[in-house]
Short mmCIF file of N, CA and C in Angstrom, two decimals:
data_model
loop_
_atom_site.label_atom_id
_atom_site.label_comp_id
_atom_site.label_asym_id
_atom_site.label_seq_id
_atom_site.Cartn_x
_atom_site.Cartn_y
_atom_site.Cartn_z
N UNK A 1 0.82 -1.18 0.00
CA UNK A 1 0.00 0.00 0.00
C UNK A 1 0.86 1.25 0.00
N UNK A 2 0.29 2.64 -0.59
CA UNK A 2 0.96 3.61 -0.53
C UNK A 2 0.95 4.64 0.75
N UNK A 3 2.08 5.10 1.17
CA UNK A 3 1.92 5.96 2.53
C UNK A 3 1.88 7.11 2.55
N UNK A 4 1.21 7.62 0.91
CA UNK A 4 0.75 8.96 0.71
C UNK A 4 -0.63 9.39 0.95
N UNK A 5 -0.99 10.19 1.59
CA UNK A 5 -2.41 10.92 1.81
C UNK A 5 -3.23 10.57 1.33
N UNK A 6 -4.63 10.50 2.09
CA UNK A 6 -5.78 10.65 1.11
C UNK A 6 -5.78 11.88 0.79
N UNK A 7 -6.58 11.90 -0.67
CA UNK A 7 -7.03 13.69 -0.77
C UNK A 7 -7.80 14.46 0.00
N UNK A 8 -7.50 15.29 0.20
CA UNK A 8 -7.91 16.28 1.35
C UNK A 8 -9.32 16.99 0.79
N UNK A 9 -10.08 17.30 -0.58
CA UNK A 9 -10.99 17.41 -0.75
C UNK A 9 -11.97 16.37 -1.54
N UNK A 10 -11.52 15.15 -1.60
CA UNK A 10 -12.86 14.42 -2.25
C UNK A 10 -12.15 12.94 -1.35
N UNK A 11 -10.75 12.83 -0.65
CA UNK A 11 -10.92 12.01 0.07
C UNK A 11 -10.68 10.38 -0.51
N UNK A 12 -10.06 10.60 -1.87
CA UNK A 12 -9.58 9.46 -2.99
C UNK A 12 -8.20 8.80 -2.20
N UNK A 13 -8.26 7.59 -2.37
CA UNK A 13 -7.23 6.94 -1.61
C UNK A 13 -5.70 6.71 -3.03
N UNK A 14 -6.25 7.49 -4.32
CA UNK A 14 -5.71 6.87 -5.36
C UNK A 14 -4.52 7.99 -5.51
N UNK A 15 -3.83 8.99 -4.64
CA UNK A 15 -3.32 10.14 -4.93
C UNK A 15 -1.82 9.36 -5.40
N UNK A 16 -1.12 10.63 -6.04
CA UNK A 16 -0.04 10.04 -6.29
C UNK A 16 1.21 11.59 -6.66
N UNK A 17 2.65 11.55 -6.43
CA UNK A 17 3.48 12.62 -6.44
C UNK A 17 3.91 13.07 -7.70
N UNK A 18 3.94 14.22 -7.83
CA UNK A 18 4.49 14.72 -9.12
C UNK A 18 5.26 16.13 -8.89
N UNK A 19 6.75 15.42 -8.73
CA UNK A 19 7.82 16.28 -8.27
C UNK A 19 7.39 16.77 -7.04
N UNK A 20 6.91 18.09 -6.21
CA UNK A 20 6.98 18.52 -5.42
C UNK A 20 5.45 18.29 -4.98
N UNK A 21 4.20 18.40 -5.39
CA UNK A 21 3.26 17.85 -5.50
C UNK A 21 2.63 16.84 -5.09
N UNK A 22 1.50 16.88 -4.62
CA UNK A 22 0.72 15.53 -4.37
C UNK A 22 -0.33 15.69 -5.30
N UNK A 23 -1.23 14.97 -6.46
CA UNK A 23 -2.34 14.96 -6.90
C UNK A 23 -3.39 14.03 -7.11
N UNK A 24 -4.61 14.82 -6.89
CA UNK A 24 -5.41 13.10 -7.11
C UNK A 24 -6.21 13.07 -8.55
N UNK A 25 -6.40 11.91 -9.00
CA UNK A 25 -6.73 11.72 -10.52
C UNK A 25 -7.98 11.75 -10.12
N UNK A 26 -9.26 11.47 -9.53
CA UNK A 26 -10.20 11.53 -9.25
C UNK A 26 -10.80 13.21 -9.54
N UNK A 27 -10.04 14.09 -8.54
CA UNK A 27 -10.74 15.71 -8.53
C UNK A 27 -10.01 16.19 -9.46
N UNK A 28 -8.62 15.95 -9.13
CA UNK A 28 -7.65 16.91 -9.79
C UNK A 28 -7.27 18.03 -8.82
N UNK A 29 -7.01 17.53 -7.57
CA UNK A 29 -6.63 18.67 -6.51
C UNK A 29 -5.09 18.58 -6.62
N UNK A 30 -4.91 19.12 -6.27
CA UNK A 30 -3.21 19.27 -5.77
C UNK A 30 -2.82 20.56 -4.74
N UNK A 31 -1.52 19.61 -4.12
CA UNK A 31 -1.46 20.38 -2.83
C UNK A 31 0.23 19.85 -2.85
N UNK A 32 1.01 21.16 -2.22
CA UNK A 32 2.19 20.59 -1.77
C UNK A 32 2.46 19.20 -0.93
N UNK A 33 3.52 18.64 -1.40
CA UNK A 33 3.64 17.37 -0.77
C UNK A 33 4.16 17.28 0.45
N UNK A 34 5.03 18.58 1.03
CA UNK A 34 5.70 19.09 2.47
C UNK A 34 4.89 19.11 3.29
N UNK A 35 3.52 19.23 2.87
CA UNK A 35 2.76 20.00 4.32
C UNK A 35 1.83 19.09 4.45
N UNK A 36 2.03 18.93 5.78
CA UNK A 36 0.65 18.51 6.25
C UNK A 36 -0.34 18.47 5.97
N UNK A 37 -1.51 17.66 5.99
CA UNK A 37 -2.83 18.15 5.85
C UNK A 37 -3.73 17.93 7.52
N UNK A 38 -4.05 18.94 7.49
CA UNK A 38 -4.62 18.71 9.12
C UNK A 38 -6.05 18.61 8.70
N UNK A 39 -7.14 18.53 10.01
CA UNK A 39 -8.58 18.29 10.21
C UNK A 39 -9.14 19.76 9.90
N UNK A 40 -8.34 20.82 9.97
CA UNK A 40 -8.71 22.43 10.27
C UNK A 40 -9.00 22.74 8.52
N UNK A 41 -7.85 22.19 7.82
CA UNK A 41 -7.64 22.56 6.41
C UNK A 41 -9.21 22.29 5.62
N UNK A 42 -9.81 20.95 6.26
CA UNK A 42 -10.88 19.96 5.53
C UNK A 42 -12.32 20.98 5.88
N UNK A 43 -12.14 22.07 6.53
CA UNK A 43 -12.76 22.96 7.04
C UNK A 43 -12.66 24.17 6.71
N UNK A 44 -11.46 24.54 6.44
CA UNK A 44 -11.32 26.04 5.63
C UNK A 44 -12.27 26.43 4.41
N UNK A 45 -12.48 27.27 5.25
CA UNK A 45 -13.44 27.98 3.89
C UNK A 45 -12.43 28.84 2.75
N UNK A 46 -12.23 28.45 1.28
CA UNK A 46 -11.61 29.34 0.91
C UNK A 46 -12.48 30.34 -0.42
N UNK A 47 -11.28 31.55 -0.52
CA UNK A 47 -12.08 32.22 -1.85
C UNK A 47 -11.84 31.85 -3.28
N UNK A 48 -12.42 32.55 -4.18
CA UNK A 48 -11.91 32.15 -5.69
C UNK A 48 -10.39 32.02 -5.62
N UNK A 49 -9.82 32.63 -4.89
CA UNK A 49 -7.96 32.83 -4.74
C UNK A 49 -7.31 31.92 -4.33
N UNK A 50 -8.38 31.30 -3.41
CA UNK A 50 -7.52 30.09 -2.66
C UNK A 50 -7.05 30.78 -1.48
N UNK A 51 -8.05 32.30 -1.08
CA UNK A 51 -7.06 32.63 0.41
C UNK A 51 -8.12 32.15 1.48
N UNK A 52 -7.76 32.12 2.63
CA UNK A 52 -8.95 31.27 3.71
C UNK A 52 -9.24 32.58 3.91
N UNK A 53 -11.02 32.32 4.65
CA UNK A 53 -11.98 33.18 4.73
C UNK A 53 -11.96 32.78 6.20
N UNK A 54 -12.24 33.86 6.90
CA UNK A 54 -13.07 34.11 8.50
C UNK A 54 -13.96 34.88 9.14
N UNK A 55 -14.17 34.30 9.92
CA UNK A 55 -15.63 35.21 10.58
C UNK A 55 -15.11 37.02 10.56
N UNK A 56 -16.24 37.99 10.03
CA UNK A 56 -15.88 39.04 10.12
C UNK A 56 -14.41 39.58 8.87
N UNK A 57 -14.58 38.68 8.44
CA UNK A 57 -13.89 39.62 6.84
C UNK A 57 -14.77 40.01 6.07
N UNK A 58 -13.69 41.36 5.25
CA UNK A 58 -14.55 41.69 3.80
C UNK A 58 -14.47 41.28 2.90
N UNK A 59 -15.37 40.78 1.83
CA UNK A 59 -15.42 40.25 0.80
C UNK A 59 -15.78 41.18 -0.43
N UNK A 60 -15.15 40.65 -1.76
CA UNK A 60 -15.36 41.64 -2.93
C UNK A 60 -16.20 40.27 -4.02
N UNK A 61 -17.17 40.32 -4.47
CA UNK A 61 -18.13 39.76 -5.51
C UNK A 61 -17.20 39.84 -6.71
N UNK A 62 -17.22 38.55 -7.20
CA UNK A 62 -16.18 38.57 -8.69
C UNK A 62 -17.44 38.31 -9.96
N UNK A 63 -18.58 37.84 -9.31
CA UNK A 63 -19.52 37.47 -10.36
C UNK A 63 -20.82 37.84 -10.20
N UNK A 64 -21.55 38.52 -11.07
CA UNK A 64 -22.85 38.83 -10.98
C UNK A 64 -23.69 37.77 -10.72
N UNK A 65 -24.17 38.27 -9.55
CA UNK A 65 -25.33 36.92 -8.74
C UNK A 65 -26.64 37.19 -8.73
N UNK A 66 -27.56 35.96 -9.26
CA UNK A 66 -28.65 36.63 -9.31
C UNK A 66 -29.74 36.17 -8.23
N UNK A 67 -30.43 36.89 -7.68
CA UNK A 67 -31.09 36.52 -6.14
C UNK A 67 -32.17 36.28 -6.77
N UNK A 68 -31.85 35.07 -6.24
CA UNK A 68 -33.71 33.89 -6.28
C UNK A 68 -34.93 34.81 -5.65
N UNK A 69 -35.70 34.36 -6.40
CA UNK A 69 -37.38 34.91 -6.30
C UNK A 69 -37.13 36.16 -6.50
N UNK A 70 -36.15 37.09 -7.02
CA UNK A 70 -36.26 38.20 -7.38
C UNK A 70 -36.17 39.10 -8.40
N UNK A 71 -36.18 39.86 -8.88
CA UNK A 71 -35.18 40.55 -10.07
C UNK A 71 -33.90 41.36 -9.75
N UNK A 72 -33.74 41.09 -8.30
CA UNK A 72 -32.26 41.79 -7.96
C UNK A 72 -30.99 40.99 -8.79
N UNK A 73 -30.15 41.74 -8.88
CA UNK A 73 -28.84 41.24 -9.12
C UNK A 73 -27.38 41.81 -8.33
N UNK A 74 -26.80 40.98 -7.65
CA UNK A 74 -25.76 41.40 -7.24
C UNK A 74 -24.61 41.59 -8.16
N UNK A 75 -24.20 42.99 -8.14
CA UNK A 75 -23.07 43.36 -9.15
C UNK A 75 -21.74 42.84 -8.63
N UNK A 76 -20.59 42.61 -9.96
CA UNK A 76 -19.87 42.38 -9.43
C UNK A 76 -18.88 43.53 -9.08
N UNK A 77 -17.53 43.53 -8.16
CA UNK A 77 -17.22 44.70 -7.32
C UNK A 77 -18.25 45.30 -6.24
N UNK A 78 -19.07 44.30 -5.62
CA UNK A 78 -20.22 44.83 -4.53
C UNK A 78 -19.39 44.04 -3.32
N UNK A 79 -19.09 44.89 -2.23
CA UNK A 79 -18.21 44.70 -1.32
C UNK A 79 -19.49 44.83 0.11
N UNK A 80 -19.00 43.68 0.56
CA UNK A 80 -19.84 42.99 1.65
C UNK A 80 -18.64 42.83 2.89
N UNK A 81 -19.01 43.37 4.02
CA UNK A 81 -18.13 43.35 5.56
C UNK A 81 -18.37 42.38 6.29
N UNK A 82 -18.13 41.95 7.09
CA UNK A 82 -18.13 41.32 8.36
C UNK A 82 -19.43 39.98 7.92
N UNK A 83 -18.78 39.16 7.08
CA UNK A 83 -19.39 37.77 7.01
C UNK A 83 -19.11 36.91 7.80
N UNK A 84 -20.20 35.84 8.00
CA UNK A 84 -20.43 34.87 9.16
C UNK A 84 -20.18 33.62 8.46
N UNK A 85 -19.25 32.46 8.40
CA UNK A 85 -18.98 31.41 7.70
C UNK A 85 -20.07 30.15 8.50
N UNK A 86 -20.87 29.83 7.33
CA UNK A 86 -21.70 28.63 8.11
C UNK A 86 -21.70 27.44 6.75
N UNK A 87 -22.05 26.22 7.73
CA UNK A 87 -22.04 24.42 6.92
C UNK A 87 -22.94 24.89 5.95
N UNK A 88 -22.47 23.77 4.92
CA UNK A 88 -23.74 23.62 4.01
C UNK A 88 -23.13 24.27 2.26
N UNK A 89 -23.85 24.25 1.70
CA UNK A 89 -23.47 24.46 -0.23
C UNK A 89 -22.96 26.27 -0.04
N UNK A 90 -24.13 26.75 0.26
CA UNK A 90 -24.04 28.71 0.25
C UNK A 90 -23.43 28.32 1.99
N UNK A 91 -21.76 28.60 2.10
CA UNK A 91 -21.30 28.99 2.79
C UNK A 91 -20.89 30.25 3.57
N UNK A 92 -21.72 31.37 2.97
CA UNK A 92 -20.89 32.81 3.47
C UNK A 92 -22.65 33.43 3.96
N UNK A 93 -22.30 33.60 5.08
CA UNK A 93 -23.79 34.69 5.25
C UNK A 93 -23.73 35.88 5.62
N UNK A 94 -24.14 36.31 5.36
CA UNK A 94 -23.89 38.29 5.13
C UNK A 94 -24.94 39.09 5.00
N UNK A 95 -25.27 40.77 4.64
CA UNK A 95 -26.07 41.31 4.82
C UNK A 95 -25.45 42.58 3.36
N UNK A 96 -26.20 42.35 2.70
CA UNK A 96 -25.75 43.29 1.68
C UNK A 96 -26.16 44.67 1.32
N UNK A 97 -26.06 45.41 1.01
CA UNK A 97 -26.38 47.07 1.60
C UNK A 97 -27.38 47.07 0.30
N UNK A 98 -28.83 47.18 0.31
CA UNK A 98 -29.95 47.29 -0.95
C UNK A 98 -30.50 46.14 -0.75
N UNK A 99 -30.07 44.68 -0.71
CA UNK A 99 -30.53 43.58 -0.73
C UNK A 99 -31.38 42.81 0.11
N UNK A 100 -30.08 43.14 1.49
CA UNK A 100 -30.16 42.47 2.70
C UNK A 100 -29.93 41.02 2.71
N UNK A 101 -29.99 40.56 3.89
CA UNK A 101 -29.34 39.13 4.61
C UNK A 101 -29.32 37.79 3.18
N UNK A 102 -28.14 37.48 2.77
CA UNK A 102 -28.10 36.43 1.70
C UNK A 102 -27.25 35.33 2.21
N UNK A 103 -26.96 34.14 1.11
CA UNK A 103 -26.39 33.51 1.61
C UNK A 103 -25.14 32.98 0.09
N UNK A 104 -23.98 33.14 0.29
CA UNK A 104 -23.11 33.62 -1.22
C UNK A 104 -22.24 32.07 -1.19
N UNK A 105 -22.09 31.46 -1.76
CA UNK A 105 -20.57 30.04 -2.46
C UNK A 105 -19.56 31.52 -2.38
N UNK A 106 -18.44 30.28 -1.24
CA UNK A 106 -17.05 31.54 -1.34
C UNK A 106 -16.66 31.32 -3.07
N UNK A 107 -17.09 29.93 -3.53
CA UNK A 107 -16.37 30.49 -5.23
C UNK A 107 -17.00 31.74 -5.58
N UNK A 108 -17.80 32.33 -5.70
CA UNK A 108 -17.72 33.53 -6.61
C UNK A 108 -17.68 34.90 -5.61
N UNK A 109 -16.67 34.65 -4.40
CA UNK A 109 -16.23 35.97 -3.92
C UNK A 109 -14.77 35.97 -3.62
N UNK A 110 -14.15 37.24 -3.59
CA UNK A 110 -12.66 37.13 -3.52
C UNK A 110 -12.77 38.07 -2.25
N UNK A 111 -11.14 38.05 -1.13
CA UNK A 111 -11.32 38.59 -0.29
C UNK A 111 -10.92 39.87 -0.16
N UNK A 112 -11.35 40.66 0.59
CA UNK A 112 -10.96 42.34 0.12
C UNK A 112 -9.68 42.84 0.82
#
């Protein structure tokens, strides 16, 4: 058996090294092969950037979002403060200035 990692986001036992690298053929994640992967990482919320998100950061909208049951649209460059990271698909909950209380995927926000 191999004594390399499972993947840290889909959890494939099939990963394998490429030069400095760990990758899995399953997602197609890759992650340095030096570092650790801890229980905290499998939990990080990150942005389109790949930077980790936390309670009470600002966030900048990279993609026009369009709010269910409505005709609103969130523009992109619409900068949202002090978000609350919660479980589940729409990870970011926030309060948007015109909109009010939503719930945003960190993919389509970057951090400010």
């Amino acid at each position: 058996m191999s004594d390399l990692p499972n993947c840290p986001s889909c959890s494939s036992e099939y990963t394998y090294q490429d030069q400095s690298m760990l990758v899995c053929p399953e997602c197609g994640h890759e992650w340095p092969a030096d570092v650790e992967v801890s229980q905290q990482s499998d939990t990080a919320v990150l942005d389109a950037n790949g930077n980790v998100l936390q309670d009470g950061d600002s966030i900048t909208v990279i993609k026009d979002l369009k709010v269910k049951g409505s005709s609103a649209v969130v523009k992109v460059g619409t900068k949202v403060k002090n978000i609350r990271l919660v479980d589940g698909d729409h990870n970011i909950d926030c309060k948007i200035d015109g909109i009010g209380a939503m719930k945003l995927k960190s993919e389509f926000v970057k951090k400010a």
